């Protein structure tokens, strides 16, 4: 867990605008997958 | 702001056309769905109801899964397989995972390189496969999403026709699921294969997806 946090801190330190794009794509994919897994599960 | 746009233009372009086409799909899909509803004497659905429906969800997940499968397989296959002359391939003889020096792992990691590459322990083993792991995880979750939504749609259709509903596991063996899955996969595999082969002889000046215009046909991976 500590290693993961250190990785996140290091990653956050650099490349802030590029990280924004990276995060945006992850959010869209995760949001889409969650939303449509729920529609499939709940019918 | 201008710098942000200039340095992220490629991602912004694809994100924008993704959003526009997804919204377009939702409106076209809703119109089509409402036309079918009217034929059956049912009342039309709102845009939001359609967007949260299994019909729309199944269509979106169906296409997403095949794209992520395409890239997962492309990433994996290009480790071990080469195509002489292709810009999408490593040079013949370079197949495999390559040395730590070539991959800048452990003591070969530059000072500003990722820390998880330098550590050379279990974290490096995860990080060195993180692209493939992420793409494969997205493929499997979207494929699961497709199967669940298509299954609900299949059962709703069956009930309308007075047939029995089936379980999700039974649906996974149903031709309806595999027809929807394979029709997407085949087009992705053809497109990737075409890129591999076409970049041997064809060029696009200025694109990193192409070899330089004057590069010999038998030169492999010349755009790096």
XYZ file of C-alpha atoms in Angstrom:
267
model
C 0.000 0.000 0.000
C 2.857 2.358 0.895
C 4.529 1.555 -2.411
C 1.354 2.342 -4.334
C 1.004 5.684 -2.510
C 4.617 6.595 -3.216
C 4.083 5.757 -6.882
C 1.019 8.004 -6.975
C 2.849 10.869 -5.285
C 5.755 10.598 -7.718
C 3.396 10.373 -10.696
C 1.456 13.404 -9.527
C 4.618 15.481 -9.286
C 5.294 15.620 -13.011
C 3.433 16.204 -16.202
C 0.298 17.696 -14.665
C -1.613 18.567 -17.890
C -0.772 15.225 -19.461
C -1.923 13.481 -16.275
C -5.230 15.331 -16.690
C -5.759 13.730 -20.105
C -4.729 10.339 -18.753
C -7.185 10.685 -15.864
C -9.955 11.866 -18.200
C -9.696 8.748 -20.355
C -9.663 6.493 -17.280
C -12.741 8.280 -15.896
C -14.681 7.876 -19.134
C -13.800 4.203 -19.458
C -14.461 3.411 -15.795
C -17.704 5.414 -15.832
C -18.936 3.683 -18.985
C -18.040 0.233 -17.763
C -19.647 0.812 -14.345
C -22.812 2.369 -15.775
C -23.396 -0.359 -18.329
C -22.449 -3.202 -16.018
C -25.144 -1.873 -13.691
C -27.769 -1.598 -16.459
C -26.919 -5.185 -17.396
C -27.071 -6.415 -13.811
C -30.219 -4.551 -12.845
C -31.973 -4.952 -16.178
C -4.488 26.953 -21.997
C -3.112 27.274 -25.541
C -0.084 25.284 -24.480
C -2.324 22.622 -22.954
C -4.255 22.295 -26.222
C -1.061 22.246 -28.321
C 0.601 19.593 -26.179
C -2.502 17.409 -25.862
C -4.088 17.923 -29.279
C -4.111 14.257 -30.244
C -5.906 13.102 -27.082
C -8.271 16.086 -27.144
C -9.154 15.431 -30.792
C -10.008 11.785 -30.184
C -11.820 12.533 -26.927
C -13.949 15.171 -28.650
C -14.920 13.034 -31.643
C -15.566 10.130 -29.261
C -17.992 12.261 -27.212
C -19.717 13.695 -30.295
C -20.201 10.298 -31.934
C -21.393 8.699 -28.679
C -24.025 11.409 -28.260
C -24.922 11.044 -31.958
C -25.307 7.288 -31.469
C -27.626 7.886 -28.511
C -29.946 10.189 -30.511
C -29.987 7.957 -33.590
C -30.501 4.872 -31.418
C -33.334 6.510 -29.501
C -35.094 7.509 -32.743
C -34.760 4.003 -34.071
C -35.934 2.496 -30.779
C -38.939 4.811 -30.603
C -39.926 3.900 -34.174
C -39.972 0.234 -33.136
C -41.895 1.149 -29.948
C -44.516 2.947 -32.076
C -44.884 -0.097 -34.342
C -45.695 -2.159 -31.247
C -48.104 0.513 -29.963
C -45.796 1.440 -27.061
C -45.073 4.988 -25.911
C -41.727 6.611 -26.843
C -38.871 6.688 -24.320
C -36.965 9.793 -23.194
C -33.364 10.316 -24.237
C -32.092 9.601 -20.719
C -34.178 6.423 -20.433
C -32.698 5.235 -23.717
C -29.134 6.130 -22.679
C -29.557 4.033 -19.524
C -31.201 1.163 -21.410
C -29.754 -2.281 -22.052
C -30.179 -1.638 -25.796
C -27.796 1.347 -25.771
C -25.512 -0.157 -23.102
C -25.150 -3.373 -25.080
C -24.281 -1.502 -28.279
C -21.672 0.659 -26.554
C -20.026 -2.193 -24.652
C -20.071 -4.411 -27.749
C -17.933 -1.933 -29.661
C -15.690 -0.982 -26.752
C -14.729 -4.578 -25.957
C -13.614 -5.304 -29.499
C -11.436 -2.183 -29.642
C -9.703 -3.041 -26.382
C -9.270 -6.655 -27.460
C -7.694 -5.403 -30.688
C -5.119 -3.303 -28.872
C -4.467 -5.963 -26.201
C -3.711 -8.534 -28.877
C -1.671 -6.051 -30.883
C 0.476 -5.201 -27.848
C 0.922 -8.901 -27.000
C 1.493 -10.220 -30.532
C 4.076 -7.568 -31.406
C 6.302 -8.742 -28.535
C 6.854 -12.110 -30.180
C 5.821 -11.829 -33.824
C 7.388 -9.649 -36.505
C 6.438 -8.572 -40.007
C 9.418 -7.695 -42.158
C 9.032 -4.256 -43.730
C 6.136 -3.159 -41.489
C 6.171 0.041 -39.478
C 4.017 -1.719 -36.846
C 6.606 -4.398 -36.129
C 9.970 -4.704 -34.438
C 12.882 -5.664 -36.645
C 13.301 -9.399 -37.304
C 15.586 -10.809 -34.618
C 14.322 -8.438 -31.916
C 11.337 -10.625 -31.010
C 10.842 -11.243 -27.314
C 10.911 -9.259 -24.080
C 14.354 -7.690 -24.793
C 17.159 -7.076 -22.276
C 16.944 -4.865 -19.180
C 19.348 -2.460 -20.884
C 17.127 -2.125 -23.962
C 14.063 -1.707 -21.763
C 15.837 0.711 -19.357
C 15.063 -1.413 -16.311
C 16.876 -1.372 -12.924
C 20.299 0.298 -13.135
C 19.599 1.234 -16.759
C 16.639 3.468 -15.821
C 17.470 7.147 -16.409
C 17.290 9.538 -13.455
C 13.953 10.955 -14.625
C 12.552 7.515 -15.525
C 9.673 5.860 -13.642
C 10.628 4.702 -10.153
C 8.865 1.365 -10.595
C 11.144 0.639 -13.574
C 14.262 1.333 -11.479
C 13.272 -0.826 -8.485
C 13.665 -4.116 -10.396
C 11.383 -6.070 -8.041
C 7.712 -7.163 -8.073
C 6.650 -3.568 -8.787
C 8.738 -3.554 -11.949
C 7.146 -6.850 -13.018
C 3.726 -5.171 -12.742
C 4.826 -1.906 -14.326
C 6.558 -3.564 -17.286
C 3.213 -5.184 -18.190
C 0.917 -2.355 -17.080
C -0.232 -1.326 -20.571
C -1.253 -4.846 -21.517
C -2.812 -5.457 -18.077
C -4.904 -2.290 -18.294
C -6.103 -2.890 -21.860
C -6.912 -6.550 -21.137
C -8.791 -5.659 -17.943
C -10.874 -3.107 -19.862
C -11.539 -5.701 -22.581
C -12.829 -8.300 -20.126
C -14.978 -5.853 -18.146
C -16.540 -4.356 -21.290
C -17.134 -7.848 -22.695
C -18.864 -8.733 -19.415
C -20.923 -5.538 -19.741
C -21.877 -6.454 -23.305
C -22.939 -9.959 -22.282
C -25.132 -8.699 -19.420
C -26.887 -6.034 -21.500
C -27.351 -8.298 -24.526
C -28.683 -11.019 -22.226
C -31.316 -8.649 -20.785
C -32.267 -7.572 -24.307
C -32.459 -11.178 -25.469
C -34.780 -12.093 -22.583
C -36.974 -8.994 -23.081
C -37.365 -9.954 -26.739
C -38.096 -13.575 -25.809
C -40.794 -12.507 -23.335
C -42.426 -10.266 -25.967
C -42.686 -13.285 -28.239
C -44.010 -15.504 -25.451
C -40.749 -17.469 -25.110
C -38.942 -18.416 -21.896
C -36.149 -16.336 -20.393
C -32.709 -17.931 -20.173
C -29.940 -17.589 -17.571
C -26.846 -15.454 -18.199
C -24.647 -18.570 -18.371
C -26.953 -20.114 -20.958
C -26.880 -16.864 -22.932
C -23.055 -17.049 -23.057
C -23.455 -20.189 -25.180
C -26.173 -18.633 -27.360
C -25.434 -17.842 -31.043
C -26.868 -14.326 -30.517
C -24.008 -13.470 -28.128
C -21.330 -14.957 -30.365
C -22.705 -13.390 -33.541
C -22.556 -9.947 -31.886
C -19.083 -10.656 -30.476
C -17.457 -12.155 -33.553
C -18.843 -9.572 -35.985
C -16.928 -6.950 -33.990
C -13.761 -8.989 -33.558
C -13.365 -9.871 -37.234
C -13.417 -6.221 -38.307
C -10.797 -5.262 -35.714
C -8.476 -8.083 -36.717
C -8.795 -7.167 -40.391
C -8.036 -3.501 -39.640
C -4.941 -4.330 -37.557
C -3.681 -6.836 -40.098
C -4.193 -4.267 -42.843
C -2.141 -1.681 -40.927
C 0.647 -4.227 -40.440
C 0.760 -5.092 -44.140
C -0.094 -1.740 -45.752
C 2.677 0.113 -43.900
C 5.213 -2.051 -45.752
C 4.454 -0.409 -49.122
C 2.230 2.616 -48.455
C 3.250 5.907 -46.787
C 1.746 8.959 -45.137
C 4.151 11.836 -44.988
C 4.436 13.243 -41.460
C 2.627 10.438 -39.641
C 4.433 8.307 -37.036
C 2.080 5.517 -38.107
C 3.980 5.379 -41.401
C 7.579 4.831 -42.367
C 9.271 7.912 -43.844
C 8.174 8.368 -47.477
C 11.571 7.410 -48.857
C 12.222 4.464 -46.537
C 12.883 1.182 -48.373
C 10.017 -1.325 -48.469
C 12.095 -3.975 -46.709
C 13.040 -1.633 -43.851
C 11.157 -2.584 -40.671
C 9.954 -0.178 -37.949
C 11.800 2.795 -39.407
C 9.610 5.403 -37.685
C 10.634 3.863 -34.361
